[in-house]
mmCIF file with all atom_site columns, C-alpha atoms and ligand atoms in Angstrom:
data_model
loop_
_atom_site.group_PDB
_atom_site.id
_atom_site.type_symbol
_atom_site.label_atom_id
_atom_site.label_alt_id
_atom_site.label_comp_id
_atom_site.label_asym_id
_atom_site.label_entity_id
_atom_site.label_seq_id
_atom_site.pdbx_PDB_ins_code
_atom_site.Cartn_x
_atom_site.Cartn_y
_atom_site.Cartn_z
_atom_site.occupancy
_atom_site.B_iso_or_equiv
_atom_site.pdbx_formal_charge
_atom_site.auth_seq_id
_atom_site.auth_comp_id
_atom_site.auth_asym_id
_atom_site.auth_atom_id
_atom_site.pdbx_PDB_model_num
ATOM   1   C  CA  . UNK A 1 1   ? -139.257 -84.318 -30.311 1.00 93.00 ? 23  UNK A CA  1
ATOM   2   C  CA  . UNK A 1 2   ? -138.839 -87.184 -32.898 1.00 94.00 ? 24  UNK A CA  1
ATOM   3   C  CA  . UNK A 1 3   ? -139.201 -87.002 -36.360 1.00 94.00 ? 25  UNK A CA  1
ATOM   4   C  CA  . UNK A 1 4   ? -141.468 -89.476 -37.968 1.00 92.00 ? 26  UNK A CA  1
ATOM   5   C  CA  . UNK A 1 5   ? -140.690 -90.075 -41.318 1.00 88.00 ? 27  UNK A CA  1
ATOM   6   C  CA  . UNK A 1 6   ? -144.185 -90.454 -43.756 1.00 91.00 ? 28  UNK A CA  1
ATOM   7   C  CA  . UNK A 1 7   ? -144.327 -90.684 -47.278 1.00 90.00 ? 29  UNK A CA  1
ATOM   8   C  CA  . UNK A 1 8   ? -140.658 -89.066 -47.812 1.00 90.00 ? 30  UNK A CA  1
ATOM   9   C  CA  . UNK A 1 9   ? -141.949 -85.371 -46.185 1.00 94.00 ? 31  UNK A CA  1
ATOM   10  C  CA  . UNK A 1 10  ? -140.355 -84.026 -42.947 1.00 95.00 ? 32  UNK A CA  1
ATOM   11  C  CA  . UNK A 1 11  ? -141.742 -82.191 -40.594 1.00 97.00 ? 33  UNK A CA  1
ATOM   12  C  CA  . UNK A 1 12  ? -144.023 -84.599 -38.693 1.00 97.00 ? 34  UNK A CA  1
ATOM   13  C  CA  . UNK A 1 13  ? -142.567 -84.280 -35.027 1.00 97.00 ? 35  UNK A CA  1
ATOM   14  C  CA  . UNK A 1 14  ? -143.996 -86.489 -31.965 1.00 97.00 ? 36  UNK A CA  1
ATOM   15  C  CA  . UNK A 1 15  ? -142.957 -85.725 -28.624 1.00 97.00 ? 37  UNK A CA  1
ATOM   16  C  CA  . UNK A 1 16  ? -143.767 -88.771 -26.748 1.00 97.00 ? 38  UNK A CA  1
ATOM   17  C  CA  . UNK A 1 17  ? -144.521 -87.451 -23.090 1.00 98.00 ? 39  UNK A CA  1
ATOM   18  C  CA  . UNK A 1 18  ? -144.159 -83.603 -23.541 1.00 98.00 ? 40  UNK A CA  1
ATOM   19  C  CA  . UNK A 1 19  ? -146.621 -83.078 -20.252 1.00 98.00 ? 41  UNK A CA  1
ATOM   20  C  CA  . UNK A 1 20  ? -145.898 -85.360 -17.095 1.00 98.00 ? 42  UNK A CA  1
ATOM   21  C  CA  . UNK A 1 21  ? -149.031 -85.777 -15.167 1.00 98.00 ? 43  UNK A CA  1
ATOM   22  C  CA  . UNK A 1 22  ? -149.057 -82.711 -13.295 1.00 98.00 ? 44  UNK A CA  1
ATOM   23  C  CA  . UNK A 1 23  ? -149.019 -80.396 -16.487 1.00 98.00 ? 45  UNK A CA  1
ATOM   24  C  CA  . UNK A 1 24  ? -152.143 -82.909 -17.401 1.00 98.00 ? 46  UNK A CA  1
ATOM   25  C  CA  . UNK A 1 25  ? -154.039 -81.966 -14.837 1.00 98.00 ? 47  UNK A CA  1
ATOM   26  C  CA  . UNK A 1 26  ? -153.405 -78.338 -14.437 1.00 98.00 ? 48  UNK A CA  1
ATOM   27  C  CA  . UNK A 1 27  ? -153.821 -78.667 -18.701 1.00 98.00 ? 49  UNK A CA  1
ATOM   28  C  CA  . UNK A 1 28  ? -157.440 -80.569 -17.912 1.00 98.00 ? 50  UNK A CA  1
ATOM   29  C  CA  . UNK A 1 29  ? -157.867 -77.460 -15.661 1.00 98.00 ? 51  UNK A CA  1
ATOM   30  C  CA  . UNK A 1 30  ? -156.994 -74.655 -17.925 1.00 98.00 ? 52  UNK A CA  1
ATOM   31  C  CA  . UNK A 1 31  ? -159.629 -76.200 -20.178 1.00 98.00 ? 53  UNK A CA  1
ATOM   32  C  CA  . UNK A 1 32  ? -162.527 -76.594 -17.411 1.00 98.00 ? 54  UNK A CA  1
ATOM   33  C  CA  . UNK A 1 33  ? -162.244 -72.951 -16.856 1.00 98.00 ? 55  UNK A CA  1
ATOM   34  C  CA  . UNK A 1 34  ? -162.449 -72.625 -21.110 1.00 98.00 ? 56  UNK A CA  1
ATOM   35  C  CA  . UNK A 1 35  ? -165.405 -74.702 -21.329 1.00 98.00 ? 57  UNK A CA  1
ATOM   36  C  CA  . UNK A 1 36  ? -167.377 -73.338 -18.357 1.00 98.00 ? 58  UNK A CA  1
ATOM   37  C  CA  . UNK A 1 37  ? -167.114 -69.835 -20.321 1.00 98.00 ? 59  UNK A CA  1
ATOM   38  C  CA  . UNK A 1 38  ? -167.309 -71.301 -24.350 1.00 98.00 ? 60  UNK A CA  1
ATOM   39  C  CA  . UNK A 1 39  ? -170.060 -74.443 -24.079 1.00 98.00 ? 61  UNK A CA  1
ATOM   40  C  CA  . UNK A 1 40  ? -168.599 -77.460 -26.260 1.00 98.00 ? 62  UNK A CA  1
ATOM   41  C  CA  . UNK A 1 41  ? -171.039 -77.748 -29.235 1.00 98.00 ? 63  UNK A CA  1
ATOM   42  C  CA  . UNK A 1 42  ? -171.116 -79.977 -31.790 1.00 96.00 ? 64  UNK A CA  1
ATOM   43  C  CA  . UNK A 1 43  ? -170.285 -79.215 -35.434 1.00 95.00 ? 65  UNK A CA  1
ATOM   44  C  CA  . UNK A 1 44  ? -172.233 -80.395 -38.549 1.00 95.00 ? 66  UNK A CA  1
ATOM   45  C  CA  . UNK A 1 45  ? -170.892 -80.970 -41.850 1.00 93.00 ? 67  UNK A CA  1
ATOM   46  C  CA  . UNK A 1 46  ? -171.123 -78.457 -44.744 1.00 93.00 ? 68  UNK A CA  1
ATOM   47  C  CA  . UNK A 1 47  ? -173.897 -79.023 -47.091 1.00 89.00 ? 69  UNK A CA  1
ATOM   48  C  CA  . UNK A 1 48  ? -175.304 -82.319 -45.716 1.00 92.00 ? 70  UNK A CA  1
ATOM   49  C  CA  . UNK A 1 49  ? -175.110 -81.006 -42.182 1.00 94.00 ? 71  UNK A CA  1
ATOM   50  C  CA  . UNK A 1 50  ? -174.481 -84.509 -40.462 1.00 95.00 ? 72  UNK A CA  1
ATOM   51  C  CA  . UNK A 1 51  ? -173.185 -83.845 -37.162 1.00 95.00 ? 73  UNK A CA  1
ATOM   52  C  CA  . UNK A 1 52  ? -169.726 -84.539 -36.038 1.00 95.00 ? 74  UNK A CA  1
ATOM   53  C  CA  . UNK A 1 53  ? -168.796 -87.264 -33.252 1.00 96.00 ? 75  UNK A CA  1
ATOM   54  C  CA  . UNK A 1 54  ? -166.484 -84.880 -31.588 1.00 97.00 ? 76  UNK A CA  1
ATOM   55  C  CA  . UNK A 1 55  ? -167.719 -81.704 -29.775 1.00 98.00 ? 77  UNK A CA  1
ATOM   56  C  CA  . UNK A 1 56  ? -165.565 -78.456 -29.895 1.00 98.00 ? 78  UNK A CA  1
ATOM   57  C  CA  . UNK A 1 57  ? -165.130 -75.481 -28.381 1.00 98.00 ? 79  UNK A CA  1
ATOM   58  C  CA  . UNK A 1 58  ? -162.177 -73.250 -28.533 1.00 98.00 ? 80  UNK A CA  1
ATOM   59  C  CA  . UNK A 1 59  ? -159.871 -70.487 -27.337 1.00 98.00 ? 81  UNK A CA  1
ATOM   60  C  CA  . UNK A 1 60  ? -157.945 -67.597 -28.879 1.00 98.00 ? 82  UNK A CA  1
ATOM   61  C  CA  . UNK A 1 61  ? -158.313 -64.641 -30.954 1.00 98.00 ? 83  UNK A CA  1
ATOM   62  C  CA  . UNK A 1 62  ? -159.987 -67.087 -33.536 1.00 98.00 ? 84  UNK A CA  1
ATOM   63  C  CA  . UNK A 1 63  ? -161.955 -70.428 -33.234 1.00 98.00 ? 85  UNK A CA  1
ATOM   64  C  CA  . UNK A 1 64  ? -162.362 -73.008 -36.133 1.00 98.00 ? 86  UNK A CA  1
ATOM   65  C  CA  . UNK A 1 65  ? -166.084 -74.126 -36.784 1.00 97.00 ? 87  UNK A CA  1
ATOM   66  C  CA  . UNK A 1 66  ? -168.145 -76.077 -39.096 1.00 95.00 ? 88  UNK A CA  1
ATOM   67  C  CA  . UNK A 1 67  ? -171.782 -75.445 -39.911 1.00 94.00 ? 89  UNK A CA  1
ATOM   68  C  CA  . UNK A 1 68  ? -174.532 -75.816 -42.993 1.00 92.00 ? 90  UNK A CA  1
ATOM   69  C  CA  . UNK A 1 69  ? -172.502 -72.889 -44.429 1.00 92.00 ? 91  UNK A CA  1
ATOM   70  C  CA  . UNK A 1 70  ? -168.823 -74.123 -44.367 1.00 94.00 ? 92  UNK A CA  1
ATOM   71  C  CA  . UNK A 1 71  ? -165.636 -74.646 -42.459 1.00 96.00 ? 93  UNK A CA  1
ATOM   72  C  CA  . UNK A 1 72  ? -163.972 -71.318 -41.033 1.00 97.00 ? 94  UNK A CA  1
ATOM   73  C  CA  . UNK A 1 73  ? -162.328 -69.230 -38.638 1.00 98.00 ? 95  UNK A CA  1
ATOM   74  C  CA  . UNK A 1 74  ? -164.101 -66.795 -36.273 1.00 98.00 ? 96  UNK A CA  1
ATOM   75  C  CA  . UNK A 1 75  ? -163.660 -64.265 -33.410 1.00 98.00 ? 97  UNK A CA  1
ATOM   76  C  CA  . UNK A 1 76  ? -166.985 -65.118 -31.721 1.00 98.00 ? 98  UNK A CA  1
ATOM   77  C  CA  . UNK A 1 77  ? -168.428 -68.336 -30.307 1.00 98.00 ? 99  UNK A CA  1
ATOM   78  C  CA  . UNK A 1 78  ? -171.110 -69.557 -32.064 1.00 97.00 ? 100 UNK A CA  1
ATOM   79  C  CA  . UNK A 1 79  ? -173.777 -69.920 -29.827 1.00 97.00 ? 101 UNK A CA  1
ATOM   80  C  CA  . UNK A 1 80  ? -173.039 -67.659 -27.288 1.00 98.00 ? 102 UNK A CA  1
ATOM   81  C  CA  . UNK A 1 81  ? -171.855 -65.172 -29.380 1.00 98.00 ? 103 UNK A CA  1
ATOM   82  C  CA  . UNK A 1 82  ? -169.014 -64.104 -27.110 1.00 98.00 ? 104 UNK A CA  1
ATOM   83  C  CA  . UNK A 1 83  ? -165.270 -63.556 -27.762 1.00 98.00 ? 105 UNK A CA  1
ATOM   84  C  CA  . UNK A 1 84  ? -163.240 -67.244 -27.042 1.00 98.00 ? 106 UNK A CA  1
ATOM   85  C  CA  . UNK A 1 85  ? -161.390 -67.344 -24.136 1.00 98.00 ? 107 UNK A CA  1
ATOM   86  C  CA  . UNK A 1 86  ? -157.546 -66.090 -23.983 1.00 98.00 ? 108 UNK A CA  1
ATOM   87  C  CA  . UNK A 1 87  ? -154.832 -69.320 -24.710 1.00 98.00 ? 109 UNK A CA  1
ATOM   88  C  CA  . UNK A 1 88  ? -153.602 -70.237 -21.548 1.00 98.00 ? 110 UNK A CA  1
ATOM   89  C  CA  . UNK A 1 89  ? -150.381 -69.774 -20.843 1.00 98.00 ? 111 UNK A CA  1
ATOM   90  C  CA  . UNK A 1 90  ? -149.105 -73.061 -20.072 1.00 97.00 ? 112 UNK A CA  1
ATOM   91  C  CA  . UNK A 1 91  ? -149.932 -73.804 -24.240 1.00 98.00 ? 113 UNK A CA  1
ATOM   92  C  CA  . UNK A 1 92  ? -148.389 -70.209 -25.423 1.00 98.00 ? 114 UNK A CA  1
ATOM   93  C  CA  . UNK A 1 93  ? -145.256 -71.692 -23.353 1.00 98.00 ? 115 UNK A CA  1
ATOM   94  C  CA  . UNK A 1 94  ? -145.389 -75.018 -25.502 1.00 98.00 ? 116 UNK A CA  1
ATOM   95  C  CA  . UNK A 1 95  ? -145.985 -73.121 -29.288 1.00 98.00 ? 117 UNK A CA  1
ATOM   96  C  CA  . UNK A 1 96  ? -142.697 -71.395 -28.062 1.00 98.00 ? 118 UNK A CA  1
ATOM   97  C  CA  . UNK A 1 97  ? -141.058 -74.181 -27.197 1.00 97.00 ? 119 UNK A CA  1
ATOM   98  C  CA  . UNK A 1 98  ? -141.722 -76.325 -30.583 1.00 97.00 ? 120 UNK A CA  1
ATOM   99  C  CA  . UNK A 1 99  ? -141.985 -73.642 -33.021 1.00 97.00 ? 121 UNK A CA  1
ATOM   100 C  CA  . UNK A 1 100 ? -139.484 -70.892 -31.953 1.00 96.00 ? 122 UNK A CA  1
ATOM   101 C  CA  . UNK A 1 101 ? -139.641 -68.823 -35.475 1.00 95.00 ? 123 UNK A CA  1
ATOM   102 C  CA  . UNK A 1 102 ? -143.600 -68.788 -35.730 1.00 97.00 ? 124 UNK A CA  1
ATOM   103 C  CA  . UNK A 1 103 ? -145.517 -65.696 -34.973 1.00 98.00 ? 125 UNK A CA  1
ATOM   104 C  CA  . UNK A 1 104 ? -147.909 -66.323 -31.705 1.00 98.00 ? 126 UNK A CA  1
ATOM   105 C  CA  . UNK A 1 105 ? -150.652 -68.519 -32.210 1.00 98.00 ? 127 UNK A CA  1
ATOM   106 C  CA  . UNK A 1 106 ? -154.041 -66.923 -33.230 1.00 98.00 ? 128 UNK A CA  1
ATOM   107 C  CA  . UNK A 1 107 ? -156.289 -70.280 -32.359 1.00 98.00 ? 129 UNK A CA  1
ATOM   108 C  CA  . UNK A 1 108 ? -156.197 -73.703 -30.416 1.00 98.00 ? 130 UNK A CA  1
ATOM   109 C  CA  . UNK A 1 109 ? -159.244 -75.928 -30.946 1.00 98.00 ? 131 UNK A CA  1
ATOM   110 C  CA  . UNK A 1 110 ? -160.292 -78.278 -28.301 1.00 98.00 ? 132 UNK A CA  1
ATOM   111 C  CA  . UNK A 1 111 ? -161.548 -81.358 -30.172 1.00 98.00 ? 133 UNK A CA  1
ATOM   112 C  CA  . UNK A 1 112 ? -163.702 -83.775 -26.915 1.00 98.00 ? 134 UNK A CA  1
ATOM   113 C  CA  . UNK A 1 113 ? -164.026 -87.234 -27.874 1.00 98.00 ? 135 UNK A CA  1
ATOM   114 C  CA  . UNK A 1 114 ? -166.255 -89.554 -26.102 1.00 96.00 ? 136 UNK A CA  1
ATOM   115 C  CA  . UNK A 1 115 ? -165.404 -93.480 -26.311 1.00 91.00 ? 137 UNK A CA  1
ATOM   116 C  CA  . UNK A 1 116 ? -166.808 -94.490 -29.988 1.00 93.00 ? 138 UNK A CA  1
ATOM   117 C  CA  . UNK A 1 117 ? -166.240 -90.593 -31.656 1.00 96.00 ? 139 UNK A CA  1
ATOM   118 C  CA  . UNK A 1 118 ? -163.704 -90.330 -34.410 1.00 96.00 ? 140 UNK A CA  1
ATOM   119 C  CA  . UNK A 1 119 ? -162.462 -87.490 -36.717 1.00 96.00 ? 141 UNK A CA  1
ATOM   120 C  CA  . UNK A 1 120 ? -162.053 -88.403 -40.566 1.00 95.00 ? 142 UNK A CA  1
ATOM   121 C  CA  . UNK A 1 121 ? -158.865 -88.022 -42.446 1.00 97.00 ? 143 UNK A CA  1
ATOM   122 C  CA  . UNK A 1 122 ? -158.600 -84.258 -43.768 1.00 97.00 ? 144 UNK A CA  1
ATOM   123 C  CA  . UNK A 1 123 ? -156.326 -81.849 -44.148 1.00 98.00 ? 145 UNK A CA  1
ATOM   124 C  CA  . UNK A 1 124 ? -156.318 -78.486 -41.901 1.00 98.00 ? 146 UNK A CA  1
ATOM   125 C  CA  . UNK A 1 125 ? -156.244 -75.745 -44.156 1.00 97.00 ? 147 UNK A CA  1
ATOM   126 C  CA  . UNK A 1 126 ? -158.782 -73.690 -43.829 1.00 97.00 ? 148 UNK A CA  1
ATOM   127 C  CA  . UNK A 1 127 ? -155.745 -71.167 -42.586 1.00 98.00 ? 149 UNK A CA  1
ATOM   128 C  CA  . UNK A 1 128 ? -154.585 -68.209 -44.812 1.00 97.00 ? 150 UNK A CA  1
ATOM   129 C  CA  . UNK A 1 129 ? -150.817 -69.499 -43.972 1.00 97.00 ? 151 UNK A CA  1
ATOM   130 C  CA  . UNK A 1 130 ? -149.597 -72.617 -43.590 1.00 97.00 ? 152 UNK A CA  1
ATOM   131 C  CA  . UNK A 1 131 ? -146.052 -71.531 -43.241 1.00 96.00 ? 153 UNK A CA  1
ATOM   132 C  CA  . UNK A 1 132 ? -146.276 -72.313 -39.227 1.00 98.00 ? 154 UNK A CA  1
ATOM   133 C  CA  . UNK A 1 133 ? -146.578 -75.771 -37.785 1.00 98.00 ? 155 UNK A CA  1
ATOM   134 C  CA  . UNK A 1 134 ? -149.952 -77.307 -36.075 1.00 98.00 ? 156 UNK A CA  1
ATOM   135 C  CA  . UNK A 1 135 ? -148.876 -78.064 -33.006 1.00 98.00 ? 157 UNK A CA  1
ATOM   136 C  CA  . UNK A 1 136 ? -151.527 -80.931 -31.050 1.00 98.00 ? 158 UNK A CA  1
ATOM   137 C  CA  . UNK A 1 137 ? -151.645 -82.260 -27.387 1.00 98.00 ? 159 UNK A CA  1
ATOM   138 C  CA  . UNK A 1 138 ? -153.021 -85.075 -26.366 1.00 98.00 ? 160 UNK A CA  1
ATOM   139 C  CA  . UNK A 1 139 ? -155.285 -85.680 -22.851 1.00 98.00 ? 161 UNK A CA  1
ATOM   140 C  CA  . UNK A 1 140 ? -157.094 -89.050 -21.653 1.00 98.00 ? 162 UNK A CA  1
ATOM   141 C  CA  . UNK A 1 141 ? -158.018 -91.771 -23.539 1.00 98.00 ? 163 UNK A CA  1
ATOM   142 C  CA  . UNK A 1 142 ? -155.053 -93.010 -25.690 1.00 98.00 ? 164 UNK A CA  1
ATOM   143 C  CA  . UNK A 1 143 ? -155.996 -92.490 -29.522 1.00 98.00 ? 165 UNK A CA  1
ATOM   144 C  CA  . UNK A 1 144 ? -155.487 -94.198 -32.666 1.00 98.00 ? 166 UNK A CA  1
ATOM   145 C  CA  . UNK A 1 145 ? -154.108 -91.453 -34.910 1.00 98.00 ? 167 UNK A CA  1
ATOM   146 C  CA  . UNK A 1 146 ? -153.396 -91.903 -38.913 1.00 98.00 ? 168 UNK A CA  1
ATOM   147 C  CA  . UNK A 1 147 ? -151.202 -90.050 -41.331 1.00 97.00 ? 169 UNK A CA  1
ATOM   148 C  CA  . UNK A 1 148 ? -150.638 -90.031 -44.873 1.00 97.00 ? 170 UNK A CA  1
ATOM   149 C  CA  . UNK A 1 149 ? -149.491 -88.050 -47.675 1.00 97.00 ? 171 UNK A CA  1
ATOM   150 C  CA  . UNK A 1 150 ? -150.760 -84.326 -49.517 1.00 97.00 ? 172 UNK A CA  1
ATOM   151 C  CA  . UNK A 1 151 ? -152.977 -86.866 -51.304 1.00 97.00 ? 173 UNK A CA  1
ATOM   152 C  CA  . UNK A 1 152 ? -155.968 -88.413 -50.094 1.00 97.00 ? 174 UNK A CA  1
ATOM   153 C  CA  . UNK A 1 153 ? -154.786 -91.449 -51.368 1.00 96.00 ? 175 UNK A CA  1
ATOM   154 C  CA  . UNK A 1 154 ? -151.528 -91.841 -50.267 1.00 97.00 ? 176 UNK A CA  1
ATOM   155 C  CA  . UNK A 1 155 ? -150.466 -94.923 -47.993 1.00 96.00 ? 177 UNK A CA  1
ATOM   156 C  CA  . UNK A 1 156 ? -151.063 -93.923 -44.119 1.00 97.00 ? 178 UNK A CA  1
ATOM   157 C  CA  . UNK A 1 157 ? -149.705 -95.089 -41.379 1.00 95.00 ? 179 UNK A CA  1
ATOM   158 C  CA  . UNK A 1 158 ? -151.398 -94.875 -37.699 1.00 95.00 ? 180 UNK A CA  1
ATOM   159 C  CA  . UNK A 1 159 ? -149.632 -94.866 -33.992 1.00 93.00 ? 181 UNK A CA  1
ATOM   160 C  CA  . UNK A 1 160 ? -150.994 -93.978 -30.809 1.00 97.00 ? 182 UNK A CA  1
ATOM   161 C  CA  . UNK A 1 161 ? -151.498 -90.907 -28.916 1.00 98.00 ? 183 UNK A CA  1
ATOM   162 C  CA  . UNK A 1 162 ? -151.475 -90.895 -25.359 1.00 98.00 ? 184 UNK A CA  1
ATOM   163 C  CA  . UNK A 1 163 ? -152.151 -88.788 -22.690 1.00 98.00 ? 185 UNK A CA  1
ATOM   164 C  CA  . UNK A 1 164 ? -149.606 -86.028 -22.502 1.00 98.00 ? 186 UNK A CA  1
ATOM   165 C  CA  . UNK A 1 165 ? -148.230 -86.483 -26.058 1.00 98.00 ? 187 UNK A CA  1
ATOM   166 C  CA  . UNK A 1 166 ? -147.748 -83.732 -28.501 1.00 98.00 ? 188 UNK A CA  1
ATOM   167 C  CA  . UNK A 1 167 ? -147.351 -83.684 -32.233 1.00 98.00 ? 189 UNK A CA  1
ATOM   168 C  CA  . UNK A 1 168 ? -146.199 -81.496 -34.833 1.00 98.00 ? 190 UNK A CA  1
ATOM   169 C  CA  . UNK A 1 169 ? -147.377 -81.245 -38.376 1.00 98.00 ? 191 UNK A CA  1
ATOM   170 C  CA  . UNK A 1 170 ? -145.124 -78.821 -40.076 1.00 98.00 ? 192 UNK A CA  1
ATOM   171 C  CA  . UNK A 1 171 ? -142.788 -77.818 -42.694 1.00 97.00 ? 193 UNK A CA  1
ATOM   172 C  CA  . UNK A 1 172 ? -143.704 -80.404 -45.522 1.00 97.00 ? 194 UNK A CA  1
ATOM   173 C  CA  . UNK A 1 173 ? -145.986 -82.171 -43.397 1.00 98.00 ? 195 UNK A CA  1
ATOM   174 C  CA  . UNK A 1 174 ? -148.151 -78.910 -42.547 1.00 98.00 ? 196 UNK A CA  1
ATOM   175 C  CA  . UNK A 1 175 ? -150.810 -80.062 -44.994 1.00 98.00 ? 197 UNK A CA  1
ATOM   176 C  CA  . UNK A 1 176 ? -150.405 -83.900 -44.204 1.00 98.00 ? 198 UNK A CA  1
ATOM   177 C  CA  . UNK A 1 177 ? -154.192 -86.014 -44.418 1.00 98.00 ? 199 UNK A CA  1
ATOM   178 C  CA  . UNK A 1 178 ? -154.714 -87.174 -40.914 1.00 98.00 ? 200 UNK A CA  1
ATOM   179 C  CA  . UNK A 1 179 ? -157.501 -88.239 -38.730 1.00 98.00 ? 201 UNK A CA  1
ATOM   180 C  CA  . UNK A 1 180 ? -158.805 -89.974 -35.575 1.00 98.00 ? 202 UNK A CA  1
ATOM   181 C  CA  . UNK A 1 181 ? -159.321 -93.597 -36.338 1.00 98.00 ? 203 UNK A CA  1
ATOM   182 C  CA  . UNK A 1 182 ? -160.722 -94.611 -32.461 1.00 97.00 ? 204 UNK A CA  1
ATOM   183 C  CA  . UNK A 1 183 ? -160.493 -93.835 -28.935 1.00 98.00 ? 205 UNK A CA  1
ATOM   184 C  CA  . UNK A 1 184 ? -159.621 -96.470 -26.994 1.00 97.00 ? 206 UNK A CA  1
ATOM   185 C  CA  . UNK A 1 185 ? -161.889 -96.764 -23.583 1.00 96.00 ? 207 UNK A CA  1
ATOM   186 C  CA  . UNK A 1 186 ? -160.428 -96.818 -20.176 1.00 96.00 ? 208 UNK A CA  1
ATOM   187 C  CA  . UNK A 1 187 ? -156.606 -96.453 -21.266 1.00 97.00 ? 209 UNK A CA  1
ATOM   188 C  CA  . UNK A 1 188 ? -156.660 -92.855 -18.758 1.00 98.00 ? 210 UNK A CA  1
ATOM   189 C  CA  . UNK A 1 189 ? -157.260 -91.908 -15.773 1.00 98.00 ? 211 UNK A CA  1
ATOM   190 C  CA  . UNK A 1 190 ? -157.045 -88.195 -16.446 1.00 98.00 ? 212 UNK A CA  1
ATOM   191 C  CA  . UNK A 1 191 ? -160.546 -87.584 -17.515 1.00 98.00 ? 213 UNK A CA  1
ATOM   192 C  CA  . UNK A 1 192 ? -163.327 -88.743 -14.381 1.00 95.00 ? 214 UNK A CA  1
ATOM   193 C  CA  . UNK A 1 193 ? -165.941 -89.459 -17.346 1.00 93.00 ? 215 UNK A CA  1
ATOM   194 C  CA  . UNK A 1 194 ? -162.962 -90.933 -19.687 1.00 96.00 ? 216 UNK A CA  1
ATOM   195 C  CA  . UNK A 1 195 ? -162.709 -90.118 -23.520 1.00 98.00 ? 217 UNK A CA  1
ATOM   196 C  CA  . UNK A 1 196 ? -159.880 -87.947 -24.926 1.00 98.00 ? 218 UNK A CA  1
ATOM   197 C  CA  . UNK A 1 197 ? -159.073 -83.940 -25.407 1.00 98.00 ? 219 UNK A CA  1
ATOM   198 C  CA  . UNK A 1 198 ? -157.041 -82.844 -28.048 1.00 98.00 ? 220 UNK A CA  1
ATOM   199 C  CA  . UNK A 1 199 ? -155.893 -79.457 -28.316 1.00 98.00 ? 221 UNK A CA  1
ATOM   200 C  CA  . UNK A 1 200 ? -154.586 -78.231 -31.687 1.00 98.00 ? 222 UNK A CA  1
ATOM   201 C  CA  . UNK A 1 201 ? -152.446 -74.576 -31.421 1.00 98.00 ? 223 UNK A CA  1
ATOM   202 C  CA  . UNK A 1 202 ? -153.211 -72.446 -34.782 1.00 98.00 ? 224 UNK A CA  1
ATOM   203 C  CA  . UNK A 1 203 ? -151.755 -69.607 -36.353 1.00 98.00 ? 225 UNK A CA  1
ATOM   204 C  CA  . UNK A 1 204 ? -154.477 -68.880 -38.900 1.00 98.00 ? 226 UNK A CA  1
ATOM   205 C  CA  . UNK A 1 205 ? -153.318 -65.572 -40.849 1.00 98.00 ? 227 UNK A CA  1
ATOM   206 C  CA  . UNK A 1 206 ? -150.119 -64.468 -41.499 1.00 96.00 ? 228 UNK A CA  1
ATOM   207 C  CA  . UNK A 1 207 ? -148.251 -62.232 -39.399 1.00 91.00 ? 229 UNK A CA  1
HETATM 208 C  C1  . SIN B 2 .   ? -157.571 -82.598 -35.487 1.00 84.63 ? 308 SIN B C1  1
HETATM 209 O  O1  . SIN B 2 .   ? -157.085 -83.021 -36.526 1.00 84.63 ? 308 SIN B O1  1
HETATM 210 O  O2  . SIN B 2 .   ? -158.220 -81.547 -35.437 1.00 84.63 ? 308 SIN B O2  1
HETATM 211 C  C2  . SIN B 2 .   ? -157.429 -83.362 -34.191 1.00 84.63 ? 308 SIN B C2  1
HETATM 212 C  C3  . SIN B 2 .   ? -156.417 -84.430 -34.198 1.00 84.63 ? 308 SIN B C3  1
HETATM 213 C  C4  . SIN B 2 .   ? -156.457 -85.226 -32.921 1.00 84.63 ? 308 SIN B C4  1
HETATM 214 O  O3  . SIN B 2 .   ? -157.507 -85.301 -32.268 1.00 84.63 ? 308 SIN B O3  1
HETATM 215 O  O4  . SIN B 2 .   ? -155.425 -85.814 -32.544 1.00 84.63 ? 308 SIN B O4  1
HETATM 216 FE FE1 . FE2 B 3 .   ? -156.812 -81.675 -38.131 1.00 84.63 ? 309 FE2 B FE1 1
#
């Protein structure tokens, strides 16, 4: 893992190829089995309730989802109304491996961007600790992906995430703005349909 310096904090850490093709696949796996049992659906935003570009679903303890009423974390699925599936193992075995002192993680969101969605720059912190990291992997279609600062308006910086890739947004950088400027179309083969999966590990409440 390498750290990338932004706006003087540490604690942004990119791990450029973290899953050779083979983990991709069984990864794109572990997630068909996810979404077969927790339907992606799409969030809306609070108050105005536009939807989202990106569809979500979700697996762990807890699952992270937006609706009319607000951003938040909970144990059932919202339209099923089922428990989220258990984090596979293969992504319990990663958290250890890049954040050795956290407790386990309590959530992992699986963002699904078609060619054209994007995610807005925002903070996550709609956890009751932030003292772990975020911990993100990348699948498919390579993404443009922008940092910044604790400020909405500090300077930010974008590189690209492809397939396989994993990031880190801890320590000082736990509450970094980011977002999802584009997708870019046919850059993977790992996807039959193309776009991009991005899996972000969460520990949402203290342990
Ligand atoms: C997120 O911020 O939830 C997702 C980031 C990404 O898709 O890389
Ligand atoms: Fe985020």
């Amino acid at each position: 893992m390498q750290e990338i310096p932004i706006n003087t904090l540490n604690g942004l850490r990119y791990g450029p190829g973290h899953f050779d093709r083979a983990a991709q696949e069984a990864l794109v796996e572990d997630i068909r089995t996810i979404v077969a049992e927790a339907p992606l659906f799409r969030p809306v935003m609070p108050g105005t309730g536009k939807p989202f570009s990106v569809r979500m679903t979700n697996c762990g303890l807890l699952g992270w989802v937006a609706d009319k009423a607000g951003y938040r974390y909970q144990p059932l699925h919202p339209v099923t109304g089922k428990p989220w599936p258990e984090i596979p193992e293969r992504l319990k075995d990663l958290w250890r491996a890049v954040a050795p002192d956290a407790p386990p993680p309590e959530a992992c969101l699986i963002n699904f961007y078609e060619p054209g969605a994007k995610l807005g720059l925002h903070q996550d912190r709609d956890e009751k600790t932030f003292d772990a990291p975020v911990v993100s992997v990348s699948l498919g279609d390579t993404a443009t992906f922008r940092v910044g600062g604790l400020n909405r308006k500090d300077p930010t910086r974008s590189f690209r995430l492809q397939s396989g890739d994993v990031v880190v947004l801890g320590g000082e950088a736990r509450l970094i703005f980011h977002g999802v400027d584009r997708i870019l179309k046919d850059t993977s083969t790992l996807l039959k349909s193309g776009g991009r999966i991005n899996l972000t590990l969460r520990r949402v409440t203290p342990a």
